[in-house]
Amino acid sequence: MRDAYHEELDSLTDSLVEMTRLVRSAMARAVTALLDADLRLSEEVISGDENVNKIDAAIEATVFDLMARQQPVAGDLRTLITALRMSGDLERMGDLAVHIAKTARRRHPESAVPPELQATVLEMGQIAERMIAKTGSVIASQDVEMGLELDADDDQMDRLHRRLFDILLSPKWRHGVEPAVDITLAGRYFERFADHAVHVAENVVYLVTGQRPEEITELP
Amino acid sequence: MRDAYHEELDSLTDSLVEMTRLVRSAMARAVTALLDADLRLSEEVISGDENVNKIDAAIEATVFDLMARQQPVAGDLRTLITALRMSGDLERMGDLAVHIAKTARRRHPESAVPPELQATVLEMGQIAERMIAKTGSVIASQDVEMGLELDADDDQMDRLHRRLFDILLSPKWRHGVEPAVDITLAGRYFERFADHAVHVAENVVYLVTGQRPEEITELP
């Protein structure tokens, strides 16, 4: 049986996983809102971010409370600080979904995404959604192998991000500056979202193995 | 006389201030590189970021070491975690200066900034430099009043950021998509740089007063 302290540590993990669930859902809806120019969905994502922020604040309060009351030693201390960091990354990922939703709202009733970019943006959204889903699984299961997979997903996001610029900067681009500005920012939001997912997974890998992912040549 | 433990806490503050100094210098050079299309300066900023990252890593190691050895209680614990967070923000600000330097390098030997935007970008750079200089002073002096000033600087940055878009999206814009993409990204980097400076100052204000800046109606 686990004592109250370790139950509180487990509840931190549950809260982090719940954040990934909310962020995944927000990102899925933000991408749909962006592609379909769906104002109602954008508004949902924007107002729903409060729930992510509340969990972040609750995690911070719990961590400070546990630290003050329990005087945890090295291993648990690292777990607690890592929880704070993961929570910070996930909170920021929620903000990035909000930024994408705001891009959709700003351009409504038009779509911010010209037809020749719809497939690329859809794919970036799918990778983002897959990455945050994996992040949740990695936090819940401490699955190092899946954690390391996120690097490959991130590489794929970077490739799509470059393709976005290739299309924007091609002589065939006929949509002018305003959609180019929107797409430039949206691309940046997807890229940062992926970076934060990698960062969360790196923290889990580090907690489990004591090594940063770049130091791992063979799986434990 | 201060004991070894409190001397180590002081040395953390010194390291944070040193980070702000390096980041301020990087940002100043990145902005000059951007406006003047100066390749040598861009390269300096890009390679110099390693020094910022090293201090960030040293601060993290010191904080973990102090926590493990000293079992600090509530107040000191908060100081240590806040140092970690400030270090993370400053490290990120160094990255943003690098992003601006890379924008300059990518467009070399041309300037990434068309003539009608030079004044606005220069002003954004000056505000960024002022904000990181104030951040350093706030960390060193724990001056709450100066910490709260950063909000006004951030508002000014936001106004300039909007002006940037007004110029980009005006019917008079004659530079096409590529410079618009560069400027959109550079604008975003300045804006995020300012956000991180505000965040660092908020952490100092919180350490000193126990209140988040938005809760403060009168200075202590």
mmCIF file of N, CA, C and O in Angstrom, chain A residues 143-197:
data_model
loop_
_atom_site.group_PDB
_atom_site.id
_atom_site.type_symbol
_atom_site.label_atom_id
_atom_site.label_comp_id
_atom_site.label_asym_id
_atom_site.label_seq_id
_atom_site.Cartn_x
_atom_site.Cartn_y
_atom_site.Cartn_z
ATOM 1 N N ASP A 143 7.294 5.227 -20.509
ATOM 2 C CA ASP A 143 7.808 4.394 -21.593
ATOM 3 C C ASP A 143 8.915 5.163 -22.328
ATOM 4 O O ASP A 143 8.653 6.071 -23.105
ATOM 5 N N VAL A 144 10.162 4.786 -22.039
ATOM 6 C CA VAL A 144 11.313 5.503 -22.589
ATOM 7 C C VAL A 144 11.362 5.398 -24.106
ATOM 8 O O VAL A 144 11.661 6.373 -24.816
ATOM 9 N N GLU A 145 11.033 4.201 -24.624
ATOM 10 C CA GLU A 145 11.111 3.995 -26.068
ATOM 11 C C GLU A 145 10.173 4.954 -26.794
ATOM 12 O O GLU A 145 10.545 5.604 -27.775
ATOM 13 N N MET A 146 8.938 5.070 -26.284
ATOM 14 C CA MET A 146 7.992 5.994 -26.897
ATOM 15 C C MET A 146 8.467 7.445 -26.735
ATOM 16 O O MET A 146 8.298 8.276 -27.627
ATOM 17 N N GLY A 147 9.088 7.720 -25.585
ATOM 18 C CA GLY A 147 9.624 9.067 -25.371
ATOM 19 C C GLY A 147 10.646 9.448 -26.431
ATOM 20 O O GLY A 147 10.662 10.572 -26.935
ATOM 21 N N LEU A 148 11.477 8.474 -26.790
ATOM 22 C CA LEU A 148 12.509 8.752 -27.796
ATOM 23 C C LEU A 148 11.911 8.899 -29.199
ATOM 24 O O LEU A 148 12.479 9.575 -30.056
ATOM 25 N N GLU A 149 10.750 8.264 -29.425
ATOM 26 C CA GLU A 149 10.063 8.400 -30.724
ATOM 27 C C GLU A 149 9.716 9.838 -31.061
ATOM 28 O O GLU A 149 9.575 10.202 -32.230
ATOM 29 N N LEU A 150 9.497 10.643 -30.013
ATOM 30 C CA LEU A 150 9.047 12.009 -30.269
ATOM 31 C C LEU A 150 10.061 12.821 -31.074
ATOM 32 O O LEU A 150 9.700 13.758 -31.768
ATOM 33 N N ASP A 151 11.319 12.444 -31.001
ATOM 34 C CA ASP A 151 12.328 13.132 -31.812
ATOM 35 C C ASP A 151 12.059 12.969 -33.302
ATOM 36 O O ASP A 151 12.220 13.919 -34.080
ATOM 37 N N ALA A 152 11.670 11.750 -33.684
ATOM 38 C CA ALA A 152 11.378 11.504 -35.105
ATOM 39 C C ALA A 152 10.137 12.288 -35.531
ATOM 40 O O ALA A 152 10.081 12.844 -36.639
ATOM 41 N N ASP A 153 9.141 12.349 -34.644
ATOM 42 C CA ASP A 153 7.952 13.152 -34.956
ATOM 43 C C ASP A 153 8.330 14.620 -35.131
ATOM 44 O O ASP A 153 7.813 15.311 -36.011
ATOM 45 N N ASP A 154 9.230 15.074 -34.275
ATOM 46 C CA ASP A 154 9.659 16.470 -34.350
ATOM 47 C C ASP A 154 10.382 16.743 -35.668
ATOM 48 O O ASP A 154 10.193 17.800 -36.294
ATOM 49 N N ASP A 155 11.210 15.790 -36.109
ATOM 50 C CA ASP A 155 11.892 15.950 -37.402
ATOM 51 C C ASP A 155 10.870 16.070 -38.535
ATOM 52 O O ASP A 155 11.044 16.856 -39.469
ATOM 53 N N GLN A 156 9.806 15.255 -38.419
ATOM 54 C CA GLN A 156 8.781 15.300 -39.452
ATOM 55 C C GLN A 156 8.072 16.671 -39.440
ATOM 56 O O GLN A 156 7.777 17.246 -40.491
ATOM 57 N N MET A 157 7.834 17.191 -38.232
ATOM 58 C CA MET A 157 7.235 18.525 -38.126
ATOM 59 C C MET A 157 8.140 19.565 -38.774
ATOM 60 O O MET A 157 7.661 20.458 -39.495
ATOM 61 N N ASP A 158 9.441 19.451 -38.546
ATOM 62 C CA ASP A 158 10.377 20.409 -39.140
ATOM 63 C C ASP A 158 10.345 20.336 -40.665
ATOM 64 O O ASP A 158 10.433 21.361 -41.344
ATOM 65 N N ARG A 159 10.246 19.102 -41.197
ATOM 66 C CA ARG A 159 10.179 18.967 -42.661
ATOM 67 C C ARG A 159 8.927 19.648 -43.225
ATOM 68 O O ARG A 159 8.980 20.348 -44.234
ATOM 69 N N LEU A 160 7.802 19.441 -42.543
ATOM 70 C CA LEU A 160 6.560 20.074 -43.007
ATOM 71 C C LEU A 160 6.653 21.590 -42.881
ATOM 72 O O LEU A 160 6.128 22.332 -43.712
ATOM 73 N N HIS A 161 7.311 22.044 -41.830
ATOM 74 C CA HIS A 161 7.483 23.481 -41.624
ATOM 75 C C HIS A 161 8.291 24.079 -42.788
ATOM 76 O O HIS A 161 7.955 25.141 -43.307
ATOM 77 N N ARG A 162 9.324 23.371 -43.221
ATOM 78 C CA ARG A 162 10.095 23.858 -44.371
ATOM 79 C C ARG A 162 9.253 23.850 -45.643
ATOM 80 O O ARG A 162 9.338 24.750 -46.468
ATOM 81 N N ARG A 163 8.402 22.791 -45.788
ATOM 82 C CA ARG A 163 7.550 22.725 -46.976
ATOM 83 C C ARG A 163 6.591 23.922 -47.024
ATOM 84 O O ARG A 163 6.324 24.498 -48.082
ATOM 85 N N LEU A 164 6.100 24.286 -45.844
ATOM 86 C CA LEU A 164 5.226 25.461 -45.726
ATOM 87 C C LEU A 164 5.925 26.690 -46.320
ATOM 88 O O LEU A 164 5.332 27.439 -47.117
ATOM 89 N N PHE A 165 7.173 26.900 -45.937
ATOM 90 C CA PHE A 165 7.904 28.077 -46.436
ATOM 91 C C PHE A 165 8.179 27.949 -47.939
ATOM 92 O O PHE A 165 8.136 28.930 -48.673
ATOM 93 N N ASP A 166 8.484 26.706 -48.386
ATOM 94 C CA ASP A 166 8.714 26.521 -49.827
ATOM 95 C C ASP A 166 7.494 26.974 -50.621
ATOM 96 O O ASP A 166 7.623 27.614 -51.665
ATOM 97 N N ILE A 167 6.312 26.634 -50.124
ATOM 98 C CA ILE A 167 5.083 27.004 -50.850
ATOM 99 C C ILE A 167 4.850 28.514 -50.765
ATOM 100 O O ILE A 167 4.549 29.176 -51.758
ATOM 101 N N LEU A 168 5.026 29.066 -49.543
ATOM 102 C CA LEU A 168 4.843 30.508 -49.327
ATOM 103 C C LEU A 168 5.755 31.338 -50.218
ATOM 104 O O LEU A 168 5.383 32.404 -50.693
ATOM 105 N N LEU A 169 6.983 30.872 -50.383
ATOM 106 C CA LEU A 169 8.003 31.682 -51.054
ATOM 107 C C LEU A 169 8.161 31.300 -52.524
ATOM 108 O O LEU A 169 9.034 31.826 -53.212
ATOM 109 N N SER A 170 7.299 30.389 -53.000
ATOM 110 C CA SER A 170 7.415 29.991 -54.402
ATOM 111 C C SER A 170 6.862 31.112 -55.292
ATOM 112 O O SER A 170 6.000 31.887 -54.883
ATOM 113 N N PRO A 171 7.375 31.210 -56.529
ATOM 114 C CA PRO A 171 6.871 32.249 -57.444
ATOM 115 C C PRO A 171 5.380 32.062 -57.759
ATOM 116 O O PRO A 171 4.724 32.993 -58.207
ATOM 117 N N LYS A 172 4.868 30.849 -57.486
ATOM 118 C CA LYS A 172 3.449 30.595 -57.793
ATOM 119 C C LYS A 172 2.501 31.155 -56.731
ATOM 120 O O LYS A 172 1.296 31.169 -56.924
ATOM 121 N N TRP A 173 3.056 31.569 -55.584
ATOM 122 C CA TRP A 173 2.199 32.074 -54.500
ATOM 123 C C TRP A 173 1.406 33.288 -54.996
ATOM 124 O O TRP A 173 1.986 34.253 -55.473
ATOM 125 N N ARG A 174 0.071 33.237 -54.857
ATOM 126 C CA ARG A 174 -0.735 34.317 -55.437
ATOM 127 C C ARG A 174 -1.681 34.922 -54.406
ATOM 128 O O ARG A 174 -2.644 35.600 -54.754
ATOM 129 N N HIS A 175 -1.400 34.676 -53.105
ATOM 130 C CA HIS A 175 -2.331 35.129 -52.072
ATOM 131 C C HIS A 175 -1.846 36.381 -51.355
ATOM 132 O O HIS A 175 -2.514 36.860 -50.443
ATOM 133 N N GLY A 176 -0.680 36.870 -51.740
ATOM 134 C CA GLY A 176 -0.205 38.118 -51.162
ATOM 135 C C GLY A 176 0.330 37.950 -49.752
ATOM 136 O O GLY A 176 0.598 36.830 -49.289
ATOM 137 N N VAL A 177 0.464 39.100 -49.065
ATOM 138 C CA VAL A 177 1.205 39.152 -47.809
ATOM 139 C C VAL A 177 0.382 38.685 -46.609
ATOM 140 O O VAL A 177 0.893 37.966 -45.751
ATOM 141 N N GLU A 178 -0.891 39.051 -46.545
ATOM 142 C CA GLU A 178 -1.659 38.780 -45.327
ATOM 143 C C GLU A 178 -1.757 37.276 -45.001
ATOM 144 O O GLU A 178 -1.436 36.879 -43.879
ATOM 145 N N PRO A 179 -2.161 36.432 -45.936
ATOM 146 C CA PRO A 179 -2.159 34.997 -45.609
ATOM 147 C C PRO A 179 -0.752 34.478 -45.330
ATOM 148 O O PRO A 179 -0.581 33.558 -44.527
ATOM 149 N N ALA A 180 0.243 35.069 -45.974
ATOM 150 C CA ALA A 180 1.624 34.628 -45.719
ATOM 151 C C ALA A 180 2.013 34.896 -44.267
ATOM 152 O O ALA A 180 2.675 34.073 -43.615
ATOM 153 N N VAL A 181 1.592 36.061 -43.756
ATOM 154 C CA VAL A 181 1.881 36.400 -42.356
ATOM 155 C C VAL A 181 1.181 35.406 -41.418
ATOM 156 O O VAL A 181 1.784 34.873 -40.479
ATOM 157 N N ASP A 182 -0.107 35.140 -41.693
ATOM 158 C CA ASP A 182 -0.847 34.184 -40.853
ATOM 159 C C ASP A 182 -0.187 32.815 -40.836
ATOM 160 O O ASP A 182 -0.052 32.179 -39.789
ATOM 161 N N ILE A 183 0.194 32.361 -42.000
ATOM 162 C CA ILE A 183 0.751 31.007 -42.113
ATOM 163 C C ILE A 183 2.147 30.944 -41.481
ATOM 164 O O ILE A 183 2.519 29.939 -40.864
ATOM 165 N N THR A 184 2.885 32.027 -41.615
ATOM 166 C CA THR A 184 4.204 32.075 -40.976
ATOM 167 C C THR A 184 4.067 31.907 -39.464
ATOM 168 O O THR A 184 4.799 31.130 -38.833
ATOM 169 N N LEU A 185 3.103 32.636 -38.891
ATOM 170 C CA LEU A 185 2.906 32.538 -37.439
ATOM 171 C C LEU A 185 2.360 31.166 -37.054
ATOM 172 O O LEU A 185 2.841 30.546 -36.105
ATOM 173 N N ALA A 186 1.377 30.663 -37.799
ATOM 174 C CA ALA A 186 0.804 29.349 -37.469
ATOM 175 C C ALA A 186 1.905 28.282 -37.528
ATOM 176 O O ALA A 186 1.990 27.409 -36.652
ATOM 177 N N GLY A 187 2.761 28.359 -38.548
ATOM 178 C CA GLY A 187 3.865 27.404 -38.674
ATOM 179 C C GLY A 187 4.775 27.439 -37.457
ATOM 180 O O GLY A 187 5.185 26.406 -36.924
ATOM 181 N N ARG A 188 5.054 28.660 -37.026
ATOM 182 C CA ARG A 188 5.887 28.829 -35.836
ATOM 183 C C ARG A 188 5.207 28.218 -34.608
ATOM 184 O O ARG A 188 5.864 27.605 -33.769
ATOM 185 N N TYR A 189 3.906 28.374 -34.471
ATOM 186 C CA TYR A 189 3.191 27.805 -33.314
ATOM 187 C C TYR A 189 3.265 26.272 -33.320
ATOM 188 O O TYR A 189 3.520 25.655 -32.287
ATOM 189 N N PHE A 190 3.069 25.674 -34.488
ATOM 190 C CA PHE A 190 3.174 24.209 -34.574
ATOM 191 C C PHE A 190 4.587 23.748 -34.199
ATOM 192 O O PHE A 190 4.765 22.759 -33.489
ATOM 193 N N GLU A 191 5.571 24.469 -34.696
ATOM 194 C CA GLU A 191 6.959 24.073 -34.446
ATOM 195 C C GLU A 191 7.276 24.146 -32.943
ATOM 196 O O GLU A 191 7.898 23.246 -32.380
ATOM 197 N N ARG A 192 6.840 25.217 -32.302
ATOM 198 C CA ARG A 192 7.089 25.366 -30.862
ATOM 199 C C ARG A 192 6.331 24.306 -30.073
ATOM 200 O O ARG A 192 6.824 23.778 -29.077
ATOM 201 N N PHE A 193 5.107 24.010 -30.504
ATOM 202 C CA PHE A 193 4.297 22.979 -29.850
ATOM 203 C C PHE A 193 5.077 21.660 -29.845
ATOM 204 O O PHE A 193 5.185 20.989 -28.811
ATOM 205 N N ALA A 194 5.632 21.316 -30.997
ATOM 206 C CA ALA A 194 6.408 20.074 -31.100
ATOM 207 C C ALA A 194 7.643 20.121 -30.197
ATOM 208 O O ALA A 194 7.975 19.138 -29.528
ATOM 209 N N ASP A 195 8.315 21.273 -30.156
ATOM 210 C CA ASP A 195 9.507 21.409 -29.295
ATOM 211 C C ASP A 195 9.156 21.152 -27.822
ATOM 212 O O ASP A 195 9.900 20.492 -27.104
ATOM 213 N N HIS A 196 8.026 21.712 -27.398
ATOM 214 C CA HIS A 196 7.629 21.514 -25.995
ATOM 215 C C HIS A 196 7.290 20.048 -25.712
ATOM 216 O O HIS A 196 7.597 19.537 -24.636
ATOM 217 N N ALA A 197 6.660 19.371 -26.680
ATOM 218 C CA ALA A 197 6.350 17.942 -26.485
ATOM 219 C C ALA A 197 7.643 17.145 -26.310
ATOM 220 O O ALA A 197 7.754 16.297 -25.419
#
